[in-house]
Coordinates of C-alpha atoms in Angstrom, one line a residue:
M6 CA 97.1 102.1 99.0
K7 CA 93.7 103.6 98.0
L8 CA 92.5 103.1 94.5
W9 CA 92.5 106.9 93.8
N10 CA 96.2 107.1 94.8
R11 CA 97.3 104.6 92.1
L12 CA 99.1 106.2 89.2
E13 CA 97.3 104.2 86.5
V14 CA 93.9 105.1 87.9
R15 CA 94.8 108.8 87.9
L16 CA 96.1 108.7 84.4
A17 CA 93.0 106.9 83.2
L18 CA 90.8 109.5 84.9
L19 CA 92.9 112.3 83.4
M20 CA 92.4 110.9 79.9
A21 CA 88.7 110.6 80.5
A22 CA 88.5 114.2 81.8
V23 CA 90.4 115.5 78.8
A24 CA 88.0 113.6 76.4
V25 CA 84.9 114.9 78.2
A26 CA 86.3 118.5 78.3
T27 CA 87.1 118.3 74.6
N28 CA 83.6 117.1 73.7
L29 CA 82.0 119.8 75.9
I30 CA 84.1 122.5 74.2
T31 CA 83.2 121.2 70.8
F32 CA 79.5 121.1 71.7
G33 CA 79.7 124.7 73.1
L34 CA 81.5 126.2 70.1
T35 CA 79.2 124.4 67.6
A36 CA 76.1 125.7 69.4
Y37 CA 77.5 129.2 69.5
Q38 CA 78.4 129.1 65.8
G39 CA 75.0 127.6 64.9
Q40 CA 73.1 130.4 66.8
K41 CA 75.3 132.9 65.1
E42 CA 74.6 131.6 61.6
F43 CA 70.9 131.1 62.4
R44 CA 70.4 134.9 62.5
Y45 CA 71.2 135.1 58.8
L46 CA 68.5 132.7 57.7
P47 CA 65.3 134.1 56.2
A48 CA 62.6 135.0 58.6
S49 CA 60.2 132.4 57.2
V50 CA 62.8 129.7 57.6
R51 CA 63.6 130.8 61.2
A52 CA 59.9 130.9 62.0
V53 CA 59.5 127.3 60.8
L54 CA 62.6 126.1 62.6
Q55 CA 61.6 127.9 65.9
D56 CA 58.0 126.7 65.7
P57 CA 57.7 123.1 67.0
D58 CA 54.2 122.8 65.4
A59 CA 55.3 124.1 62.0
V60 CA 55.0 121.6 59.1
L61 CA 57.1 122.0 56.0
L62 CA 55.5 121.9 52.7
P63 CA 55.4 118.3 51.5
F64 CA 57.2 117.6 48.2
E65 CA 54.0 116.2 46.6
L66 CA 52.1 119.5 47.3
S67 CA 54.9 121.5 45.8
E68 CA 54.6 119.4 42.6
E69 CA 50.8 120.0 42.5
I70 CA 51.4 123.8 42.7
N71 CA 53.9 123.7 39.9
R72 CA 51.4 121.6 37.8
Q73 CA 48.6 124.0 38.3
L74 CA 50.8 126.9 37.4
L75 CA 51.6 125.2 34.1
N76 CA 47.9 124.4 33.4
A77 CA 46.7 128.0 34.2
D78 CA 45.7 130.1 31.3
Q79 CA 46.2 133.3 33.3
V80 CA 48.9 134.2 36.0
I81 CA 48.5 137.5 37.7
V82 CA 51.3 139.1 39.7
Q83 CA 50.2 142.2 41.7
L84 CA 52.3 144.5 43.9
A85 CA 50.5 145.4 47.1
P86 CA 50.5 149.1 48.1
N87 CA 51.3 150.6 51.5
V88 CA 54.1 148.3 52.6
A89 CA 57.1 149.1 54.8
Q90 CA 60.1 150.8 53.4
G91 CA 62.6 148.3 51.9
E92 CA 59.9 145.6 51.5
R93 CA 57.7 144.5 48.6
V94 CA 54.6 142.4 49.0
V95 CA 53.7 140.5 45.8
M96 CA 50.3 138.7 45.2
L97 CA 50.5 135.7 43.0
R98 CA 47.2 134.3 41.4
A99 CA 46.7 131.5 38.9
L100 CA 43.4 131.4 37.0
E101 CA 41.9 128.7 34.7
G102 CA 38.6 129.6 32.9
G103 CA 37.8 132.1 35.7
N104 CA 38.6 129.6 38.5
V105 CA 41.3 130.6 41.0
L106 CA 43.9 127.8 41.1
I107 CA 46.5 129.5 43.3
A108 CA 46.5 132.7 45.5
Q109 CA 49.8 133.2 47.3
Q110 CA 51.4 136.3 48.9
F111 CA 55.2 136.8 49.0
T112 CA 57.3 139.4 50.9
L113 CA 60.5 140.6 49.2
R114 CA 63.1 142.6 51.1
A115 CA 66.0 144.7 49.8
P116 CA 69.3 142.9 50.0
V117 CA 71.6 143.8 52.9
P118 CA 75.2 144.2 51.9
G119 CA 77.1 141.0 52.5
V120 CA 74.0 139.0 53.5
S121 CA 73.1 137.5 50.2
R122 CA 76.6 135.9 49.9
R123 CA 76.4 134.5 53.4
E124 CA 72.9 133.1 52.8
A125 CA 74.1 131.5 49.6
G126 CA 77.0 129.8 51.5
F127 CA 75.1 128.8 54.6
L128 CA 76.2 125.2 54.5
A129 CA 79.8 126.2 53.8
R130 CA 79.8 128.6 56.7
L131 CA 78.3 126.0 59.0
Q132 CA 80.9 123.5 57.9
Q133 CA 83.6 126.1 58.5
S134 CA 82.3 126.8 62.0
L135 CA 82.3 123.1 62.9
T136 CA 85.9 122.9 61.6
W137 CA 87.1 125.8 63.7
A138 CA 85.2 124.5 66.7
T139 CA 86.9 121.1 66.3
L140 CA 90.3 122.6 65.9
A141 CA 89.8 124.8 68.9
S142 CA 88.6 121.9 71.1
V143 CA 91.5 119.7 70.0
G144 CA 94.0 122.5 70.8
L145 CA 92.5 123.1 74.2
G146 CA 92.5 119.4 74.9
I147 CA 96.1 119.0 74.0
L148 CA 96.9 122.0 76.2
M149 CA 95.0 120.5 79.1
A150 CA 96.7 117.1 78.6
F151 CA 100.1 118.8 78.5
V152 CA 99.5 120.8 81.7
F153 CA 98.3 117.7 83.6
A154 CA 101.0 115.5 82.2
R155 CA 103.6 118.1 83.1
R156 CA 102.3 118.2 86.6
L157 CA 102.6 114.4 86.9
A158 CA 106.0 114.3 85.2
R159 CA 107.7 117.1 87.2
P160 CA 108.4 114.9 90.3
L161 CA 109.7 112.1 88.1
E162 CA 112.0 114.5 86.3
A163 CA 113.2 115.9 89.7
I164 CA 113.9 112.3 90.9
S165 CA 115.8 111.5 87.7
Q166 CA 118.0 114.6 88.1
G167 CA 118.5 113.8 91.7
A168 CA 119.5 110.3 90.9
N169 CA 122.1 111.5 88.4
R170 CA 123.6 113.9 91.0
L171 CA 123.5 111.1 93.6
A172 CA 125.4 108.8 91.2
Q173 CA 128.0 111.5 90.8
G174 CA 128.7 111.5 94.5
E175 CA 126.6 114.4 95.6
L176 CA 125.0 112.7 98.6
A177 CA 123.5 115.9 100.0
V178 CA 121.0 116.1 97.1
R179 CA 117.3 116.3 98.1
I180 CA 114.2 116.8 95.9
P181 CA 111.0 118.6 96.9
A182 CA 108.6 115.8 97.9
P183 CA 105.1 116.4 96.6
R184 CA 102.1 116.1 98.9
G185 CA 99.9 113.1 98.8
S186 CA 100.3 109.3 99.1
D187 CA 100.4 108.2 95.5
E188 CA 103.3 106.3 93.9
V189 CA 105.1 109.4 92.8
S190 CA 105.0 111.1 96.2
L191 CA 106.1 107.9 97.9
L192 CA 108.9 107.5 95.4
A193 CA 110.1 111.0 96.1
R194 CA 110.0 110.6 99.8
N195 CA 111.8 107.2 99.6
F196 CA 114.5 108.8 97.4
N197 CA 115.1 111.5 100.0
A198 CA 115.3 108.8 102.7
M199 CA 117.7 106.8 100.7
A200 CA 119.9 109.8 100.0
E201 CA 119.9 110.7 103.7
S202 CA 120.8 107.2 104.6
L203 CA 123.7 107.1 102.1
E204 CA 125.0 110.5 103.3
R205 CA 124.9 109.3 106.9
L206 CA 126.6 106.0 106.1
E207 CA 129.3 107.9 104.2
K208 CA 129.9 110.1 107.2
E209 CA 130.0 107.1 109.5
R210 CA 132.5 105.4 107.1
R211 CA 134.8 108.3 107.0
A212 CA 134.6 108.8 110.8
M213 CA 135.2 105.1 111.3
I214 CA 138.3 105.1 109.1
A215 CA 139.6 108.1 111.0
D216 CA 138.9 106.4 114.3
I217 CA 140.5 103.1 113.2
A218 CA 143.6 105.0 112.1
H219 CA 143.7 106.8 115.5
E220 CA 143.2 103.7 117.5
L221 CA 145.9 101.8 115.6
R222 CA 148.4 104.7 115.7
T223 CA 148.6 104.9 119.5
P224 CA 149.7 101.4 120.4
L225 CA 151.9 101.2 117.3
T226 CA 153.6 104.5 118.3
V227 CA 154.1 103.1 121.8
L228 CA 155.6 99.9 120.4
Q229 CA 157.8 101.7 118.0
G230 CA 159.1 104.1 120.7
R231 CA 159.8 101.3 123.2
L232 CA 161.5 99.2 120.5
E233 CA 163.7 102.1 119.3
A234 CA 164.6 102.8 123.0
L235 CA 165.6 99.2 123.4
Q236 CA 167.8 99.4 120.2
D237 CA 169.5 102.6 121.5
G238 CA 170.1 101.1 124.9
V239 CA 168.0 103.7 126.6
I240 CA 165.9 101.1 128.5
R241 CA 166.7 97.6 129.5
L242 CA 164.9 94.5 128.1
D243 CA 163.6 93.0 131.3
E244 CA 160.5 91.1 132.2
A245 CA 158.5 94.3 133.0
E246 CA 159.3 95.8 129.6
I247 CA 158.3 92.6 127.8
T248 CA 155.0 92.6 129.7
R249 CA 154.4 96.2 128.6
L250 CA 155.1 95.4 124.9
H251 CA 153.0 92.3 125.2
H252 CA 150.1 94.4 126.5
Q253 CA 150.3 96.7 123.5
T254 CA 150.3 93.8 121.1
R255 CA 147.2 92.4 122.9
L256 CA 145.5 95.8 122.5
L257 CA 146.2 95.7 118.8
A258 CA 145.0 92.1 118.5
R259 CA 141.8 92.9 120.3
L260 CA 141.1 95.9 118.2
V261 CA 141.7 93.9 115.0
E262 CA 139.5 91.1 116.2
D263 CA 136.7 93.5 117.1
L264 CA 136.9 95.1 113.7
R265 CA 136.8 91.7 112.1
T266 CA 133.7 90.8 114.0
L267 CA 131.9 93.9 113.1
S268 CA 132.8 93.6 109.4
L269 CA 131.5 90.1 109.3
V270 CA 128.2 91.2 110.8
D271 CA 127.9 94.1 108.4
A272 CA 128.6 91.7 105.4
G273 CA 126.1 89.1 106.7
R274 CA 128.9 86.5 106.9
L275 CA 129.0 85.8 110.6
T276 CA 127.9 82.3 111.3
L277 CA 125.9 81.5 114.5
E278 CA 126.3 78.0 115.8
R279 CA 123.0 77.8 117.7
Q280 CA 122.3 75.1 120.3
P281 CA 120.1 74.7 123.3
L282 CA 121.5 76.6 126.3
E283 CA 120.6 77.3 129.9
L284 CA 121.0 81.1 130.4
R285 CA 121.8 80.9 134.1
E286 CA 124.8 78.6 133.4
V287 CA 126.2 81.1 130.8
L288 CA 125.8 84.0 133.2
V289 CA 127.4 82.1 136.2
S290 CA 130.3 80.9 134.1
A291 CA 131.0 84.4 132.7
T292 CA 130.7 86.0 136.1
Q293 CA 133.2 83.6 137.6
S294 CA 135.8 84.4 135.0
F295 CA 135.6 88.1 136.0
R296 CA 135.8 87.7 139.8
T297 CA 139.5 88.0 139.9
R298 CA 139.5 91.2 137.9
A299 CA 136.6 92.6 140.0
S300 CA 138.4 91.8 143.3
A301 CA 141.5 93.6 142.0
R302 CA 139.4 96.7 141.5
G303 CA 137.5 96.3 144.8
V304 CA 134.2 95.7 143.0
V305 CA 131.7 93.1 144.2
L306 CA 130.0 90.9 141.6
E307 CA 126.4 89.9 142.4
L308 CA 124.0 87.5 140.8
D309 CA 120.3 87.8 140.9
L310 CA 119.0 84.8 139.0
P311 CA 115.7 82.9 139.3
H312 CA 115.5 79.3 140.6
Q313 CA 113.9 77.8 137.5
P314 CA 115.9 77.2 134.4
I315 CA 115.9 79.7 131.5
A316 CA 116.2 77.8 128.2
L317 CA 117.1 79.5 124.9
S318 CA 118.7 78.7 121.6
A319 CA 121.9 80.7 120.9
D320 CA 125.5 80.5 119.9
P321 CA 127.4 79.9 123.3
D322 CA 130.6 81.6 122.2
R323 CA 128.9 84.7 120.9
L324 CA 126.5 84.9 123.9
A325 CA 129.5 84.6 126.2
Q326 CA 131.2 87.4 124.2
V327 CA 128.1 89.6 124.8
V328 CA 128.1 89.0 128.5
G329 CA 131.8 89.5 128.7
N330 CA 131.7 92.9 126.9
L331 CA 128.9 94.1 129.2
L332 CA 130.8 93.0 132.3
T333 CA 134.0 94.6 131.1
N334 CA 132.1 97.9 130.5
A335 CA 130.5 97.7 134.0
L336 CA 133.8 97.0 135.7
D337 CA 135.4 99.9 133.9
H338 CA 132.8 102.3 135.3
A339 CA 132.1 100.9 138.7
P340 CA 133.9 102.8 141.5
P341 CA 136.0 101.1 144.2
Q342 CA 133.7 99.3 146.7
G343 CA 131.0 99.4 144.1
R344 CA 128.9 96.6 142.8
V345 CA 128.0 95.0 139.5
I346 CA 124.7 93.2 139.4
V347 CA 123.8 90.5 136.9
A348 CA 120.1 89.6 136.7
A349 CA 118.0 87.4 134.4
G350 CA 114.4 86.3 133.8
Q351 CA 111.8 85.2 131.3
E352 CA 108.6 87.0 130.3
D353 CA 106.2 87.4 127.4
G354 CA 107.9 84.6 125.4
K355 CA 111.4 86.2 125.7
V356 CA 114.4 85.7 128.0
W357 CA 116.3 88.7 129.3
F358 CA 119.3 89.4 131.3
S359 CA 120.8 92.7 132.5
V360 CA 124.1 94.0 133.8
A361 CA 124.0 97.0 136.1
D362 CA 126.7 98.9 138.0
T363 CA 126.8 101.5 140.7
G364 CA 128.9 104.0 138.8
P365 CA 128.1 107.5 137.6
G366 CA 125.6 106.3 135.0
I367 CA 125.2 107.5 131.4
P368 CA 124.5 111.1 130.5
E369 CA 121.2 111.6 128.8
E370 CA 122.8 113.1 125.8
A371 CA 125.0 110.0 125.4
L372 CA 122.3 107.4 125.5
P373 CA 121.4 107.6 121.8
K374 CA 125.1 107.2 120.8
I375 CA 126.1 104.7 123.5
F376 CA 126.3 101.8 121.0
D377 CA 128.0 103.7 118.2
R378 CA 131.4 102.5 117.1
F379 CA 134.4 104.1 118.8
Y380 CA 132.1 106.2 121.0
R381 CA 133.3 106.8 124.6
V382 CA 131.2 108.6 127.2
E383 CA 134.3 110.1 128.7
Q384 CA 136.5 111.3 125.9
S385 CA 139.4 111.7 128.3
R386 CA 139.5 107.9 128.9
N387 CA 142.2 106.3 126.8
R388 CA 142.2 102.7 125.5
Q389 CA 143.9 101.6 128.7
T390 CA 140.8 102.4 130.8
G391 CA 138.2 102.9 128.1
G392 CA 138.8 99.9 125.8
T393 CA 138.7 100.1 122.0
G394 CA 135.3 101.8 121.9
L395 CA 133.9 98.8 120.0
G396 CA 132.6 96.5 122.8
L397 CA 129.1 97.9 123.0
S398 CA 128.8 98.0 119.2
I399 CA 129.7 94.3 119.1
V400 CA 127.1 93.7 121.8
R401 CA 124.3 95.3 119.7
A402 CA 125.4 93.5 116.5
L403 CA 125.5 90.1 118.1
V404 CA 122.2 90.5 120.0
E405 CA 120.4 91.7 116.8
L406 CA 122.0 88.8 115.0
H407 CA 120.3 86.5 117.5
G408 CA 117.0 88.2 116.8
G409 CA 117.0 90.2 120.0
R410 CA 117.5 93.8 121.2
V411 CA 119.6 95.6 123.7
S412 CA 118.9 98.8 125.5
A413 CA 120.8 101.1 127.8
G414 CA 119.6 103.3 130.7
N415 CA 120.2 104.5 134.2
R416 CA 119.0 103.0 137.4
P417 CA 116.9 105.2 139.8
E418 CA 119.4 104.5 142.6
G419 CA 122.3 105.5 140.4
G420 CA 124.5 103.7 137.9
A421 CA 124.0 102.4 134.3
V422 CA 122.1 99.3 133.3
F423 CA 122.2 97.3 130.1
R424 CA 119.3 95.0 129.3
V425 CA 119.4 92.2 126.6
E426 CA 116.2 90.5 125.4
L427 CA 116.4 87.3 123.3
P428 CA 113.7 85.1 121.8
V429 CA 113.2 81.7 123.4
A430 CA 113.2 79.9 120.1
P431 CA 113.8 82.2 117.0
K432 CA 111.7 81.4 114.0
G433 CA 113.4 79.1 111.5
V434 CA 116.2 78.1 113.9
E435 CA 116.6 74.4 114.6
G436 CA 119.7 73.1 116.3
R437 CA 123.1 74.0 115.0
G438 CA 124.3 75.7 111.8
A439 CA 121.9 78.6 111.5
V440 CA 123.5 81.3 109.3
R441 CA 122.4 84.8 108.8

């Protein structure tokens, strides 16, 4: 983050700006009041103050004039004729034995109403002007500080109100995110992202509960109906009926186990027992266990594996579960006389394997949701043909738990393909007992 975008730097600069502005305002008001009061000074005083070369009468010289006036035996005060209206020019001369000690001319003006009082209180007026200038600058400084502080605090107040509403369960709350990249802007955007994530998780939780209830209700309804029919003697308890009931219980057990696996992953409590593996052996073993099922459906299983070994560190049971779920999904969608191709390889420090089929493929609009829980591409497919809707979700959870990634797509020649990438040796994993 840039230095300017840090909140403490901006607050420090704000305080400095307010201080500078306050001092400038004080200086401006003081200068204005000083110029205003300067007009009421006597002309002689203004002339002396405005003339840089003027020299005030020294105190010693003033004493000398006073002494000579006291020693003079004759003081003459004469009013000069022909002066402007409202003015009097007075000539002052001091004589001693015929010698002129002092000759000074003074100009007297008629008092202007209100001026004499203001001249008499010049220092008081100047002090009052400074006081008002200071008070005005302080008031403006406080106003500026309040405006800027309010601008900084408004997003924090909005975040606080949004957090209170979020705590009360209003997950749709959002706050206006200010522009910029400072801490407050990032906090507002992160709050909106958190609220959006919580709202999405809550919707997913409610949808999952509804889906679980739906998935459990159907096999339980079938079991209840068949058992009641047996009790009423409507149907006979033969081997075929026992097989059907056993199939429904297996569906329930599979659904419960899948839910347990996902819940352990979500809680971070699923333990991976890692050990060195050879990927080709895992794929061959899993494929062999599915050949009978593939033959019954008229589907050909093909292996496209390299000659060199592919070593990795993984949990053998969980990796076999990933491969088994992908093969089950491929066989469910492969048409009769179709093919399921299992391939593998190693590149860029990762090992990968893929499971592809020659079925109809995955619609483009379904690709972003293909790994969602209880999602089925064909909503008309029931749990007899479409599984529990959790197989691909488990695949993604287990692959990510191993530090890898899984993706889904369509082959150019037709059919879907799922590709799993796993690290050769995940960081921090040594032998068995690695726990996430």
